[in-house]
Tab-separated table of C-alpha atoms in Angstrom:
chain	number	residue	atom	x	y	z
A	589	UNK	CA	-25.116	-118.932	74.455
A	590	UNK	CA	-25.195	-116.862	77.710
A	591	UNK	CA	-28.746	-114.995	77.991
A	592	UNK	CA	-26.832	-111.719	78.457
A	593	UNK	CA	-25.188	-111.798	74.794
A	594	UNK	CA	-28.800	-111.968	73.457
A	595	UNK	CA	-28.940	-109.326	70.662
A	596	UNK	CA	-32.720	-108.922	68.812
A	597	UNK	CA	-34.062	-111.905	70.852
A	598	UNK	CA	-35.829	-112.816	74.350
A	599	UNK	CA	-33.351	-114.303	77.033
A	600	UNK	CA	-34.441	-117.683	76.058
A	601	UNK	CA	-32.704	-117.087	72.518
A	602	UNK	CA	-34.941	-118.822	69.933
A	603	UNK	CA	-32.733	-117.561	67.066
A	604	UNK	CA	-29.466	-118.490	68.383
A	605	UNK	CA	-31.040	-121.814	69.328
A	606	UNK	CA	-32.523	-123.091	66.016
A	607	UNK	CA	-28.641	-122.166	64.493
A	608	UNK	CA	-27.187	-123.872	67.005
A	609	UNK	CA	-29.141	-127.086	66.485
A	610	UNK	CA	-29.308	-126.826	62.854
A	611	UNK	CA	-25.552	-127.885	63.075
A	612	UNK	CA	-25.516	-129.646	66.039
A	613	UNK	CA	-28.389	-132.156	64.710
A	614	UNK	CA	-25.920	-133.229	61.935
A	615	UNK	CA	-23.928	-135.123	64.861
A	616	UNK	CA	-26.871	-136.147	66.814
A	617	UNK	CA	-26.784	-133.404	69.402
A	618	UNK	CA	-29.877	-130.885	70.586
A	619	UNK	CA	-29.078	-127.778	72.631
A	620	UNK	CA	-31.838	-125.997	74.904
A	621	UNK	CA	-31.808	-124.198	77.968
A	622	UNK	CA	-32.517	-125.922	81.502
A	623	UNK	CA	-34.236	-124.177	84.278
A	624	UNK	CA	-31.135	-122.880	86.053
A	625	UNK	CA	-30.985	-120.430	82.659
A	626	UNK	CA	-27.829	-122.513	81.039
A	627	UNK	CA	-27.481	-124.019	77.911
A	628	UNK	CA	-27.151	-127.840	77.837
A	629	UNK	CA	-26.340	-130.449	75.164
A	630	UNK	CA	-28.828	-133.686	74.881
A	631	UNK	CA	-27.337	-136.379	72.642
A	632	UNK	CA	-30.610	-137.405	70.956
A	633	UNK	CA	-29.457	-141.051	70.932
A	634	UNK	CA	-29.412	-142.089	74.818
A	635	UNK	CA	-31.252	-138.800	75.957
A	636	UNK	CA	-27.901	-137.896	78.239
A	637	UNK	CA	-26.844	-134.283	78.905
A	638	UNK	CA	-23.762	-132.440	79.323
A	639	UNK	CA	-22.982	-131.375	82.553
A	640	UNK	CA	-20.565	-130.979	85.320
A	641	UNK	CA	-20.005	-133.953	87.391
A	642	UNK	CA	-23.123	-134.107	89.948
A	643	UNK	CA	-22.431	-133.485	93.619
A	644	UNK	CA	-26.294	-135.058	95.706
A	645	UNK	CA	-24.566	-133.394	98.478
A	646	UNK	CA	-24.513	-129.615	97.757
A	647	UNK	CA	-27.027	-127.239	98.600
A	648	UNK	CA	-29.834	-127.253	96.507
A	649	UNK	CA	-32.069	-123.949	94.636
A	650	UNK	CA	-34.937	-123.568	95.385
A	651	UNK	CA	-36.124	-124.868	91.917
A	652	UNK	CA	-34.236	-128.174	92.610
A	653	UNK	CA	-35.719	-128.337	96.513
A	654	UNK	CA	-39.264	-128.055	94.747
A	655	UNK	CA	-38.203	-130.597	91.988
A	656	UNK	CA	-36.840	-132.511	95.085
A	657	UNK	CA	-40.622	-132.750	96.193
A	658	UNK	CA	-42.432	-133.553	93.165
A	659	UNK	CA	-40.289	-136.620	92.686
A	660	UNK	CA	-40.821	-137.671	96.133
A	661	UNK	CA	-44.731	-137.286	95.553
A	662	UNK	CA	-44.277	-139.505	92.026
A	663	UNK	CA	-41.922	-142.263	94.216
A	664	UNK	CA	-44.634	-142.501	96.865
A	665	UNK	CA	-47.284	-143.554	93.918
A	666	UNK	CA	-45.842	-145.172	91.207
A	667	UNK	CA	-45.396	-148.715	90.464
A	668	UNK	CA	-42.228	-150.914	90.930
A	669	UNK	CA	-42.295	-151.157	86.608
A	670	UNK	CA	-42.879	-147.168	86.531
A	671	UNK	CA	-39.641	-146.680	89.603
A	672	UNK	CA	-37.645	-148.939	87.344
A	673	UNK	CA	-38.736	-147.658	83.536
A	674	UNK	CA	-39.105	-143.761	84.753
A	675	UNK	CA	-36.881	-143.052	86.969
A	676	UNK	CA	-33.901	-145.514	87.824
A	677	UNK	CA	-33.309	-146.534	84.104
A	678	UNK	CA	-32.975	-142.450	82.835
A	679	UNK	CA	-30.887	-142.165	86.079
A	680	UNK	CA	-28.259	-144.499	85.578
A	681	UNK	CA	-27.962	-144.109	82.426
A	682	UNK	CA	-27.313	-139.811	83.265
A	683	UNK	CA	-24.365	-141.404	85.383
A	684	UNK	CA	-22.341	-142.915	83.026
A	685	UNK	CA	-23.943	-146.945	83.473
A	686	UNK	CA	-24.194	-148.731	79.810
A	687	UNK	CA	-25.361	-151.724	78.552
A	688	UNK	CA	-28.550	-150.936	80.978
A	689	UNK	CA	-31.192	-153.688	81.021
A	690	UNK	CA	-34.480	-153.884	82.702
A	691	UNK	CA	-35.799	-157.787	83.305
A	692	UNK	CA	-39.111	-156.756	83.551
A	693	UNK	CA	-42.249	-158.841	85.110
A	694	UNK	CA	-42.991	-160.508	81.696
A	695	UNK	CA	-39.929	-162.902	82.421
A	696	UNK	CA	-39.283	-163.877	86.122
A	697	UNK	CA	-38.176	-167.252	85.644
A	698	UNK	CA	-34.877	-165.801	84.307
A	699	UNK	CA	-34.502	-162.756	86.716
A	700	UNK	CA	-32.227	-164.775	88.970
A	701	UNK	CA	-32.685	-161.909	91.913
A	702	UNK	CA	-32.070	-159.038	88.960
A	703	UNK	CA	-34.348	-156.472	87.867
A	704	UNK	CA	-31.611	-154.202	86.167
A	705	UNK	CA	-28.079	-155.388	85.041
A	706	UNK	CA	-25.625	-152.987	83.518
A	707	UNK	CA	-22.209	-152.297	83.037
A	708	UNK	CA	-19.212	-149.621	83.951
A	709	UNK	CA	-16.491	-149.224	81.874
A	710	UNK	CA	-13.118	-148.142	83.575
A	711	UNK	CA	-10.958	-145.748	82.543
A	712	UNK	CA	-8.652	-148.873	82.078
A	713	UNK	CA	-11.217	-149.806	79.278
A	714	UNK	CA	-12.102	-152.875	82.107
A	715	UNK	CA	-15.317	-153.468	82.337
A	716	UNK	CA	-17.640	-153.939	85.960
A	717	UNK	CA	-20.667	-155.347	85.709
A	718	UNK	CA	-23.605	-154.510	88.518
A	719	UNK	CA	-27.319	-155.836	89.284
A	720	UNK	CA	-30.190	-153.937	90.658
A	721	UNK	CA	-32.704	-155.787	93.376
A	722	UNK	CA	-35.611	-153.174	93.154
A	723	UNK	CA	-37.887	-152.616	95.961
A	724	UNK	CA	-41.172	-149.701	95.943
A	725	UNK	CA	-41.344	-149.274	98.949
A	726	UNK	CA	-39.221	-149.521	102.417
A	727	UNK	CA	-37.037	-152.207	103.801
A	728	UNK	CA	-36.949	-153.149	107.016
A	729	UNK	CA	-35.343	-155.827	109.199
A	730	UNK	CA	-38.745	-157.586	110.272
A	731	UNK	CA	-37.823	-161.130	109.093
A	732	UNK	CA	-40.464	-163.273	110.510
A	733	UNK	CA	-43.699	-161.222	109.158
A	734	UNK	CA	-45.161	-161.281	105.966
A	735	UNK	CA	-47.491	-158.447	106.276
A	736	UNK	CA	-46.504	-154.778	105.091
A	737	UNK	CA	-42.771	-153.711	103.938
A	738	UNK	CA	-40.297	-156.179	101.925
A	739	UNK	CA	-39.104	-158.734	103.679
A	740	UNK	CA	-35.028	-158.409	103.962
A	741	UNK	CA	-34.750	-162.018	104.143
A	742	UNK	CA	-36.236	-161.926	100.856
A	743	UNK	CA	-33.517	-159.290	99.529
A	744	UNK	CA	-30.847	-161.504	101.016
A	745	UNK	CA	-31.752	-164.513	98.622
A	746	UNK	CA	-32.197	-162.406	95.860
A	747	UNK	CA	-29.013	-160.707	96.609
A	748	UNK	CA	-26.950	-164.341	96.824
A	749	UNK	CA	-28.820	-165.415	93.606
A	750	UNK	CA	-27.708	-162.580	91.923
A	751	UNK	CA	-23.980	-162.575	92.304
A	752	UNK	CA	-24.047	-166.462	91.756
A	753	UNK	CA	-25.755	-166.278	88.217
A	754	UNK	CA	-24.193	-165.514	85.123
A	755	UNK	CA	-25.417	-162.360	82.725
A	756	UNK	CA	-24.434	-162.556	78.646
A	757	UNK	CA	-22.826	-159.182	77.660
A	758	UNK	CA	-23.930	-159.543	74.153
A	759	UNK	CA	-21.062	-156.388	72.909
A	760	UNK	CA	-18.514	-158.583	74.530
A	761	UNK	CA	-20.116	-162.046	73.389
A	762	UNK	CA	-19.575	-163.815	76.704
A	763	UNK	CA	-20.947	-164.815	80.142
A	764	UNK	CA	-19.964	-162.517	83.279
A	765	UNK	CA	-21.001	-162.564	86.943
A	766	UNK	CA	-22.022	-159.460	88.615
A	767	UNK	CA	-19.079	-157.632	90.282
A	768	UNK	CA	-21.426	-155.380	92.878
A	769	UNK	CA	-25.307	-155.938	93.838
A	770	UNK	CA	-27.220	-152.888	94.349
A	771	UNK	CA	-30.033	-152.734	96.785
A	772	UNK	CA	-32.227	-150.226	95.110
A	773	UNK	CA	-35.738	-149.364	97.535
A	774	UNK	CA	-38.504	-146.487	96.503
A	775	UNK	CA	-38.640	-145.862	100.236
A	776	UNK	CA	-36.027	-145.678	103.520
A	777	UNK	CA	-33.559	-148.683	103.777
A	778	UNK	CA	-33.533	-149.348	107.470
A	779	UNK	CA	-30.731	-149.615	109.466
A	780	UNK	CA	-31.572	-152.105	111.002
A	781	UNK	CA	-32.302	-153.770	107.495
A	782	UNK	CA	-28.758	-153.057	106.451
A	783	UNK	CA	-27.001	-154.555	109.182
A	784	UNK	CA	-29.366	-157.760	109.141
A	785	UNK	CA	-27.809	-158.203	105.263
A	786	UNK	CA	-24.472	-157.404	106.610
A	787	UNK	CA	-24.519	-160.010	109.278
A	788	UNK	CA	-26.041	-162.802	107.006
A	789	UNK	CA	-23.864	-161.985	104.301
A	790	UNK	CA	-19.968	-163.525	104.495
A	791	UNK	CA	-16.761	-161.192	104.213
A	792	UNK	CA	-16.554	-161.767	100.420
A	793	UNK	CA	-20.289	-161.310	99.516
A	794	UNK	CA	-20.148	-158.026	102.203
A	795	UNK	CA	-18.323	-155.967	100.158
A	796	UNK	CA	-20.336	-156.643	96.765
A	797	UNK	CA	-23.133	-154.897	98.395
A	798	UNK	CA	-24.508	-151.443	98.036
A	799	UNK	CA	-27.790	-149.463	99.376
A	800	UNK	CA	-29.416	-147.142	97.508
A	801	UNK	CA	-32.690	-145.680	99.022
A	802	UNK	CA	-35.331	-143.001	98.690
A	803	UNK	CA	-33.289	-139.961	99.492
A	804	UNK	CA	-30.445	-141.350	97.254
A	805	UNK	CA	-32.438	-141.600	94.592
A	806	UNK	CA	-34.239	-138.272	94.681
A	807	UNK	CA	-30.834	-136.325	95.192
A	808	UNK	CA	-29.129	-138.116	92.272
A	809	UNK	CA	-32.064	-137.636	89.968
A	810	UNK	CA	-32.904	-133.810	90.990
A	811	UNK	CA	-28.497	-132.989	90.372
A	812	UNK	CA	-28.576	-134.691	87.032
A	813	UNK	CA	-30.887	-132.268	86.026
A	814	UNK	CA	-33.056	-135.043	84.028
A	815	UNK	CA	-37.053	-134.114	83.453
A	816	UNK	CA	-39.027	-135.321	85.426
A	817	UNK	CA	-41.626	-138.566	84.969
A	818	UNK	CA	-44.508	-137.205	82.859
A	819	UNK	CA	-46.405	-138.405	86.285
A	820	UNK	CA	-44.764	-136.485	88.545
A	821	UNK	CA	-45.884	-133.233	86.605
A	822	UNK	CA	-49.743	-133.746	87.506
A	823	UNK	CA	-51.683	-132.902	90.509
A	824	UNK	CA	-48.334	-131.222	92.362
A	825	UNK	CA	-46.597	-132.712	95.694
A	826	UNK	CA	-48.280	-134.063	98.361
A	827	UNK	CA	-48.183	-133.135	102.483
A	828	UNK	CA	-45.693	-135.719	102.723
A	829	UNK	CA	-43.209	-135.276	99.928
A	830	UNK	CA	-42.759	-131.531	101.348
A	831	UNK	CA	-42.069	-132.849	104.884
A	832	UNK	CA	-38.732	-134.859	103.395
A	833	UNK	CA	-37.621	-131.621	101.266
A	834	UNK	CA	-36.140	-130.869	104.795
A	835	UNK	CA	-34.091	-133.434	104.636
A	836	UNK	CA	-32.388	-132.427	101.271
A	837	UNK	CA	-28.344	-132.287	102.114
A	838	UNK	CA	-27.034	-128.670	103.044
């Protein structure tokens, strides 16, 4: 499917395409071609792609640093639902997560501190079970205001209520507690912010903890190759998302 062995066709290969699929359809698969000019498969039941195992830390095209910037312009506009629905929920489940479950806002009172919960499965066949703490914007380590960014002392309740409540894994018909807590945040994650958790946080709980911020979330999205948010294709990036495409890992 290389766009040099087109024969009678453009380099997008329309003919080669619609045989491809025509079998390919039969087992739930869609080929098409991505913008680096490859040919991908899409498995037309969870929307996930074939691909190489993503590296956020190589260089990045210049396709992927302007993708890079139309997500950031999306992040810095979007609601908390829209992070969660749009862009964390296709992410994860691009990396392998199953069993992926959004709370929502339509049922707090049995959140328990999670927005997301979903599950790994180990090459073992063992299962690991994580919940996501979402955040829009940035987290800092100012405790005592209640003006502005989230509060961290609010993350660190929501973080100790989520490892201490159970989840039902309906595939496995039984009760589980979260193995890891992700700390999920639409903006920076402080460092100061981190360390705060750290310190409030015992030994055990310490290591169940994991960040994952703005510039985490843009490089694992843009390497996954996944399309972006119908939102993000509107209106083009802002002044400010192209000031943090220099900050995209070389």
């Amino acid at each position: 499917m290389s766009p040099t062995d087109a024969l009678n066709e453009g380099l997008d290969r329309p003919n080669a395409l619609r045989l491809l699929n025509q079998v390919l359809v039969r087992e739930g698969f869609d080929a098409f071609y991505a913008d680096d000019g490859h040919c991908y498969l899409r498995h037309l039941g969870t929307d996930t792609f074939s691909a190489l195992a993503p590296n956020p830390h190589r260089p990045f095209t210049v396709a992927e640093v302007r993708r890079r910037a139309e997500l950031a312009a999306y992040l810095g506009k979007c609601s908390e639902d829209e992070l969660i629905e749009e862009v964390l929920l296709p992410m994860f489940r691009q990396l392998g997560f199953h069993r992926i479950t959004a709370a929502g806002h339509k049922d707090k009172a049995l959140e328990y501190g999670k927005d997301i919960w979903m599950r790994y499965t180990l090459p073992t066949r063992h299962f690991l079970y994580f919940g996501i703490q979402v955040k829009r914007g940035k987290l800092d380590a100012a405790v005592m205001t209640r003006a502005g960014n989230a509060n961290v002392a609010e993350i660190h309740h929501q973080a100790l209520m989520m490892l201490a409540h159970e989840i039902f894994d309906p595939e496995t018909n039984r009760r589980v507690l979260v193995d890891h807590a992700f700390i999920v945040a639409g903006g920076e994650i402080k460092k100061a912010a981190r360390n705060w958790l750290g310190n409030a946080l015992d030994a055990s709980r310490r290591s169940q903890i994991m960040f994952m911020d703005r510039d985490d979330i843009l490089n694992q999205y843009v390497v996954a190759n996944l399309p972006l948010p119908a939102g993000a294709l509107f209106g083009g990036p802002d002044n400010s998302a192209l000031g943090s495409v220099g900050e995209a890992p070389f």
